């Protein structure tokens, strides 16, 4: 009898992550046989059924002593639904392998379809996001349901209900005033908080309005990025959320990587994933990354720094 496919890891990335610069999903499973083509087809069919748009779908397989490890990845603007779809696909493939004709394959899909419709953004919001993209401005949906365009003191937000009740006359967007403020990202563990504190003091000494957090989760970071008083946003990023959800922003001015200390976070499947997550901000910064070159656990990042490395003093 065929053994069931076992989910080892299923991650919904809400921002740039170790696999892609876009939100998306990563599914890692173990099976006793290679069924990557079937999994790819099942993901595509299920996504088409519920109306979920996918991009860059890829399924790879690697045999080892414990069976076959298969990894499915794709980009999607609705990663939470994408992850739920992957869980459904694994369940369906297991029922299929057992010849279970009683399992209702359509009911879960209708549930996901209804969820996708509930969570779909209004057309007017999508149009604003597209306009912002054309202008090179970052956007994200805030926890309160508003659309945020730009960061900090150069940001602006609007509630979708304002658009719905505008009678065809939405409030004007102050495009010329929008942009990004200085965003500085700090990753690591033991030295992260001290580095954030040092940076806060340095920027406050220049009479700039600074908002900061020494261990920001994804949602906490987004709240600071939307703070209309912020001229500088300094984010010490909590490692677990960094691994699990990705980066809360699409650009930063500077990146500091302080150390790879302590135990590997449970969200990371291995040390490589842990280190790659710590290095994510350097991929979005136009300046050389400030890296602790005395930490041997960070040496593997050096060749991948797109704009070079400066020693973190």
CSV table of C-alpha atoms in Angstrom, one decimal:
chain,number,residue,atom,x,y,z
A,1,UNK,CA,0.0,0.0,0.0
A,2,UNK,CA,1.3,3.5,-0.8
A,3,UNK,CA,2.3,5.5,2.2
A,4,UNK,CA,0.6,8.9,2.6
A,5,UNK,CA,2.3,12.0,1.5
A,6,UNK,CA,3.6,13.8,4.7
A,7,UNK,CA,3.8,17.6,4.9
A,8,UNK,CA,7.1,18.6,6.4
A,9,UNK,CA,6.7,22.3,6.0
A,10,UNK,CA,4.1,24.6,4.6
A,11,UNK,CA,4.8,28.3,4.6
A,12,UNK,CA,2.8,31.3,3.4
A,13,UNK,CA,5.2,34.2,2.8
A,14,UNK,CA,3.6,37.7,3.0
A,15,UNK,CA,6.6,39.5,1.6
A,16,UNK,CA,10.0,39.1,-0.1
A,17,UNK,CA,11.5,35.8,1.2
A,18,UNK,CA,14.3,33.3,0.7
A,19,UNK,CA,12.7,31.9,-2.4
A,20,UNK,CA,11.3,35.0,-4.2
A,21,UNK,CA,11.0,38.8,-4.1
A,22,UNK,CA,7.2,38.4,-4.1
A,23,UNK,CA,4.7,36.9,-1.6
A,24,UNK,CA,4.1,33.2,-2.2
A,25,UNK,CA,4.0,29.7,-0.8
A,26,UNK,CA,6.5,26.9,-0.2
A,27,UNK,CA,5.3,23.3,0.4
A,28,UNK,CA,7.8,20.6,1.4
A,29,UNK,CA,6.5,17.0,1.6
A,30,UNK,CA,7.9,13.5,1.9
A,31,UNK,CA,6.5,10.6,-0.2
A,32,UNK,CA,7.6,7.1,-1.0
A,33,UNK,CA,7.4,7.8,-4.7
A,34,UNK,CA,8.0,10.6,-7.2
A,35,UNK,CA,4.7,12.3,-8.0
A,36,UNK,CA,5.9,15.8,-8.7
A,37,UNK,CA,4.0,16.0,-12.1
A,38,UNK,CA,0.8,15.0,-10.4
A,39,UNK,CA,1.3,17.5,-7.6
A,40,UNK,CA,2.0,20.3,-10.1
A,41,UNK,CA,-1.1,19.5,-12.1
A,42,UNK,CA,-3.2,19.3,-9.0
A,43,UNK,CA,-2.0,22.7,-7.7
A,44,UNK,CA,-2.8,24.3,-11.1
A,45,UNK,CA,-6.2,22.7,-11.4
A,46,UNK,CA,-7.2,23.6,-7.9
A,47,UNK,CA,-6.0,27.2,-8.3
A,48,UNK,CA,-7.9,27.5,-11.5
A,49,UNK,CA,-11.1,26.1,-9.9
A,50,UNK,CA,-11.0,28.7,-7.0
A,51,UNK,CA,-9.8,31.6,-9.2
A,52,UNK,CA,-6.4,32.0,-7.4
A,53,UNK,CA,-3.7,33.6,-9.6
A,54,UNK,CA,-0.3,31.8,-9.4
A,55,UNK,CA,3.0,32.6,-11.0
A,56,UNK,CA,6.3,30.8,-11.2
A,57,UNK,CA,4.9,27.4,-10.1
A,58,UNK,CA,7.8,25.0,-9.6
A,59,UNK,CA,7.9,21.5,-8.2
A,60,UNK,CA,11.2,19.7,-7.6
A,61,UNK,CA,12.0,16.2,-6.2
A,62,UNK,CA,15.0,14.7,-4.5
A,63,UNK,CA,15.3,11.1,-3.4
A,64,UNK,CA,16.9,10.2,-0.1
A,65,UNK,CA,17.0,7.3,2.3
A,66,UNK,CA,13.6,8.3,3.7
A,67,UNK,CA,11.8,8.4,0.4
A,68,UNK,CA,11.3,11.3,-2.0
A,69,UNK,CA,11.3,15.0,-0.8
A,70,UNK,CA,9.2,17.2,-3.1
A,71,UNK,CA,9.1,21.0,-2.9
A,72,UNK,CA,6.4,23.1,-4.5
A,73,UNK,CA,6.8,26.9,-4.7
A,74,UNK,CA,4.8,29.6,-6.4
A,75,UNK,CA,4.1,33.4,-6.1
A,76,UNK,CA,0.7,34.6,-5.3
A,77,UNK,CA,-0.9,37.8,-3.9
A,78,UNK,CA,-3.0,35.7,-1.5
A,79,UNK,CA,-0.4,33.4,0.2
A,80,UNK,CA,-2.7,32.3,3.0
A,81,UNK,CA,-5.2,30.9,0.5
A,82,UNK,CA,-2.3,29.4,-1.5
A,83,UNK,CA,-1.1,27.5,1.6
A,84,UNK,CA,-4.6,26.2,2.3
A,85,UNK,CA,-4.8,25.1,-1.3
A,86,UNK,CA,-1.6,23.1,-1.0
A,87,UNK,CA,-2.9,21.4,2.2
A,88,UNK,CA,-6.0,20.5,0.2
A,89,UNK,CA,-3.9,19.1,-2.7
A,90,UNK,CA,-1.9,16.8,-0.4
A,91,UNK,CA,-5.1,15.6,1.3
A,92,UNK,CA,-6.6,14.9,-2.1
A,93,UNK,CA,-3.6,13.0,-3.4
A,94,UNK,CA,-3.6,10.8,-0.4
A,95,UNK,CA,-7.3,10.0,-0.8
A,96,UNK,CA,-6.6,9.3,-4.5
A,97,UNK,CA,-3.7,7.0,-3.7
A,98,UNK,CA,-5.9,5.0,-1.3
A,99,UNK,CA,-8.7,4.7,-3.9
A,100,UNK,CA,-11.1,6.5,-1.6
A,101,UNK,CA,-14.1,7.3,-3.8
A,102,UNK,CA,-16.2,8.6,-0.8
A,103,UNK,CA,-14.0,11.7,-0.3
A,104,UNK,CA,-15.8,14.9,-1.6
A,105,UNK,CA,-13.1,16.7,-3.5
A,106,UNK,CA,-15.3,19.6,-4.5
A,107,UNK,CA,-16.6,20.8,-1.1
A,108,UNK,CA,-13.2,22.0,0.1
A,109,UNK,CA,-12.7,23.8,-3.2
A,110,UNK,CA,-16.0,25.6,-2.9
A,111,UNK,CA,-15.0,26.7,0.6
A,112,UNK,CA,-11.6,28.0,-0.7
A,113,UNK,CA,-13.4,29.7,-3.6
A,114,UNK,CA,-15.7,31.5,-1.2
A,115,UNK,CA,-12.8,32.6,0.9
A,116,UNK,CA,-10.9,33.9,-2.1
A,117,UNK,CA,-13.9,36.0,-3.1
A,118,UNK,CA,-14.3,37.4,0.5
A,119,UNK,CA,-10.6,38.4,0.6
A,120,UNK,CA,-10.4,39.7,-2.9
A,121,UNK,CA,-9.5,43.4,-3.0
A,122,UNK,CA,-11.9,45.9,-4.6
A,123,UNK,CA,-11.1,46.9,-8.2
A,124,UNK,CA,-10.6,50.5,-7.1
A,125,UNK,CA,-7.9,49.4,-4.7
A,126,UNK,CA,-6.2,47.2,-7.3
A,127,UNK,CA,-6.2,50.2,-9.7
A,128,UNK,CA,-4.5,52.4,-7.0
A,129,UNK,CA,-1.9,49.7,-6.4
A,130,UNK,CA,-1.2,49.4,-10.1
A,131,UNK,CA,-0.8,53.2,-10.4
A,132,UNK,CA,1.5,53.2,-7.4
A,133,UNK,CA,3.6,50.4,-8.9
A,134,UNK,CA,4.0,52.4,-12.2
A,135,UNK,CA,5.2,55.3,-10.1
A,136,UNK,CA,7.7,53.1,-8.2
A,137,UNK,CA,5.9,53.4,-4.9
A,138,UNK,CA,5.5,50.6,-2.3
A,139,UNK,CA,2.0,49.5,-1.2
A,140,UNK,CA,0.6,47.1,1.3
A,141,UNK,CA,-2.8,46.4,3.0
A,142,UNK,CA,-2.7,47.5,6.6
A,143,UNK,CA,-4.2,45.5,9.5
A,144,UNK,CA,-7.1,48.0,9.7
A,145,UNK,CA,-8.0,47.1,6.1
A,146,UNK,CA,-6.7,50.4,4.6
A,147,UNK,CA,-4.3,50.6,1.6
A,148,UNK,CA,-1.0,52.1,2.5
A,149,UNK,CA,1.0,53.8,-0.3
A,150,UNK,CA,4.5,54.9,0.5
A,151,UNK,CA,6.3,54.8,3.9
A,152,UNK,CA,6.3,56.9,7.0
A,153,UNK,CA,6.0,60.7,6.6
A,154,UNK,CA,5.9,60.2,2.8
A,155,UNK,CA,3.0,57.8,3.0
A,156,UNK,CA,-0.7,58.0,2.6
A,157,UNK,CA,-3.6,55.6,3.3
A,158,UNK,CA,-7.2,55.1,2.2
A,159,UNK,CA,-10.0,52.9,3.5
A,160,UNK,CA,-11.6,50.9,0.7
A,161,UNK,CA,-15.0,51.9,2.2
A,162,UNK,CA,-14.1,55.5,1.3
A,163,UNK,CA,-13.8,54.5,-2.3
A,164,UNK,CA,-17.0,52.4,-2.2
A,165,UNK,CA,-19.0,55.4,-0.8
A,166,UNK,CA,-17.4,58.0,-3.0
A,167,UNK,CA,-20.1,57.9,-5.7
A,168,UNK,CA,-17.5,57.7,-8.4
A,169,UNK,CA,-15.5,60.6,-7.0
A,170,UNK,CA,-12.7,59.1,-4.9
A,171,UNK,CA,-10.5,61.4,-2.8
A,172,UNK,CA,-7.5,62.6,-4.8
A,173,UNK,CA,-4.2,60.8,-4.2
A,174,UNK,CA,-1.4,63.2,-3.4
A,175,UNK,CA,1.0,61.3,-5.7
A,176,UNK,CA,3.6,64.1,-5.8
A,177,UNK,CA,4.0,64.0,-2.0
A,178,UNK,CA,4.4,60.3,-1.7
A,179,UNK,CA,7.6,58.3,-1.5
A,180,UNK,CA,9.7,56.4,1.0
A,181,UNK,CA,11.6,57.5,4.1
A,182,UNK,CA,14.9,56.0,5.3
A,183,UNK,CA,14.3,52.4,6.3
A,184,UNK,CA,17.1,50.5,8.1
A,185,UNK,CA,16.8,46.8,8.7
A,186,UNK,CA,18.8,44.9,11.4
A,187,UNK,CA,18.8,41.1,11.6
A,188,UNK,CA,20.5,38.8,14.0
A,189,UNK,CA,19.9,37.8,17.6
A,190,UNK,CA,22.3,38.7,20.5
A,191,UNK,CA,23.6,42.0,19.0
A,192,UNK,CA,20.5,43.1,17.2
A,193,UNK,CA,18.9,45.3,20.0
A,194,UNK,CA,22.2,47.1,20.7
A,195,UNK,CA,22.7,47.9,17.0
A,196,UNK,CA,19.1,49.2,16.8
A,197,UNK,CA,19.7,51.4,19.9
A,198,UNK,CA,23.0,52.8,18.4
A,199,UNK,CA,21.3,53.6,15.1
A,200,UNK,CA,18.4,55.3,16.9
A,201,UNK,CA,20.7,57.6,18.8
A,202,UNK,CA,22.7,58.4,15.7
A,203,UNK,CA,19.7,59.5,13.7
A,204,UNK,CA,18.0,61.3,16.5
A,205,UNK,CA,21.2,63.3,17.0
A,206,UNK,CA,20.5,64.6,13.5
A,207,UNK,CA,17.1,65.9,14.6
A,208,UNK,CA,15.2,63.4,12.6
A,209,UNK,CA,11.9,61.8,13.8
A,210,UNK,CA,12.8,58.1,14.4
A,211,UNK,CA,10.5,55.2,15.0
A,212,UNK,CA,12.0,51.9,15.9
A,213,UNK,CA,11.6,48.4,17.3
A,214,UNK,CA,14.3,46.0,18.4
A,215,UNK,CA,12.4,42.8,17.7
A,216,UNK,CA,9.6,43.7,15.3
A,217,UNK,CA,7.3,41.0,14.0
A,218,UNK,CA,6.0,41.4,10.4
A,219,UNK,CA,2.8,43.2,11.6
A,220,UNK,CA,4.7,45.5,14.0
A,221,UNK,CA,7.1,46.5,11.3
A,222,UNK,CA,4.2,47.3,9.0
A,223,UNK,CA,2.6,49.5,11.6
A,224,UNK,CA,5.9,51.5,11.9
A,225,UNK,CA,6.2,51.8,8.2
A,226,UNK,CA,2.7,53.4,8.1
A,227,UNK,CA,3.5,55.8,11.0
A,228,UNK,CA,2.9,59.3,9.4
A,229,UNK,CA,5.4,60.9,11.8
A,230,UNK,CA,8.3,58.7,10.8
A,231,UNK,CA,11.2,60.2,8.9
A,232,UNK,CA,13.4,57.2,9.7
A,233,UNK,CA,12.2,53.7,10.4
A,234,UNK,CA,14.7,51.4,12.2
A,235,UNK,CA,13.6,47.8,12.3
A,236,UNK,CA,15.2,45.0,14.3
A,237,UNK,CA,13.5,42.1,12.7
A,238,UNK,CA,12.3,39.1,14.8
A,239,UNK,CA,14.0,36.1,13.3
A,240,UNK,CA,11.1,33.7,13.6
A,241,UNK,CA,8.7,36.0,11.7
A,242,UNK,CA,11.5,36.8,9.1
A,243,UNK,CA,11.8,33.1,8.3
A,244,UNK,CA,8.0,32.4,8.5
A,245,UNK,CA,6.6,35.4,6.7
A,246,UNK,CA,9.4,37.1,4.9
A,247,UNK,CA,10.2,40.9,4.8
A,248,UNK,CA,7.5,43.5,5.6
A,249,UNK,CA,8.9,45.9,3.1
A,250,UNK,CA,10.1,45.9,-0.5
A,251,UNK,CA,13.1,48.2,-0.1
A,252,UNK,CA,15.5,49.6,2.6
A,253,UNK,CA,18.3,52.1,2.7
A,254,UNK,CA,20.7,50.0,4.9
A,255,UNK,CA,21.0,46.5,6.1
A,256,UNK,CA,22.9,45.3,9.2
A,257,UNK,CA,23.4,41.6,9.9
A,258,UNK,CA,24.8,41.3,13.5
A,259,UNK,CA,25.1,37.6,14.2
A,260,UNK,CA,23.8,34.1,13.8
A,261,UNK,CA,23.7,33.3,17.5
A,262,UNK,CA,21.6,31.0,19.7
A,263,UNK,CA,19.5,28.1,18.6
A,264,UNK,CA,18.1,27.8,15.1
A,265,UNK,CA,14.5,29.1,15.1
A,266,UNK,CA,11.9,26.4,14.8
A,267,UNK,CA,10.5,28.1,11.7
A,268,UNK,CA,13.7,27.4,9.8
A,269,UNK,CA,13.9,23.9,8.3
A,270,UNK,CA,17.7,24.0,8.4
A,271,UNK,CA,20.7,26.3,9.0
A,272,UNK,CA,20.8,27.4,5.4
A,273,UNK,CA,17.2,28.7,5.5
A,274,UNK,CA,18.0,30.5,8.8
A,275,UNK,CA,21.1,32.2,7.4
A,276,UNK,CA,19.4,33.1,4.1
A,277,UNK,CA,16.5,34.7,6.0
A,278,UNK,CA,19.0,36.8,8.0
A,279,UNK,CA,20.5,38.0,4.8
A,280,UNK,CA,17.3,39.0,3.1
A,281,UNK,CA,17.5,42.8,3.7
A,282,UNK,CA,20.8,43.0,2.0
A,283,UNK,CA,19.1,42.0,-1.3
A,284,UNK,CA,16.8,45.1,-1.1
A,285,UNK,CA,19.4,47.7,-0.1
A,286,UNK,CA,21.4,49.8,-2.7
A,287,UNK,CA,24.3,50.1,-0.3
A,288,UNK,CA,26.9,47.5,0.9
A,289,UNK,CA,25.6,45.4,3.7
A,290,UNK,CA,27.1,45.9,7.2
A,291,UNK,CA,28.0,42.4,8.1
A,292,UNK,CA,29.6,40.9,11.3
A,293,UNK,CA,32.6,39.3,9.5
A,294,UNK,CA,33.8,37.8,12.8
A,295,UNK,CA,30.8,35.5,13.0
A,296,UNK,CA,31.6,32.3,11.0
A,297,UNK,CA,27.9,31.5,10.7
A,298,UNK,CA,27.4,34.5,8.4
A,299,UNK,CA,30.4,33.9,6.0
A,300,UNK,CA,28.2,32.1,3.5
A,301,UNK,CA,26.3,35.4,2.8
A,302,UNK,CA,29.4,37.3,1.6
A,303,UNK,CA,29.3,36.0,-2.1
A,304,UNK,CA,25.6,36.9,-2.3
A,305,UNK,CA,25.8,40.5,-1.2
A,306,UNK,CA,24.7,42.3,-4.4
A,307,UNK,CA,26.4,45.6,-3.5
A,308,UNK,CA,29.3,44.4,-1.5
A,309,UNK,CA,30.1,44.0,2.2
A,310,UNK,CA,31.4,46.4,4.9
A,311,UNK,CA,32.6,45.1,8.3
A,312,UNK,CA,30.1,45.8,11.1
A,313,UNK,CA,32.2,47.6,13.7
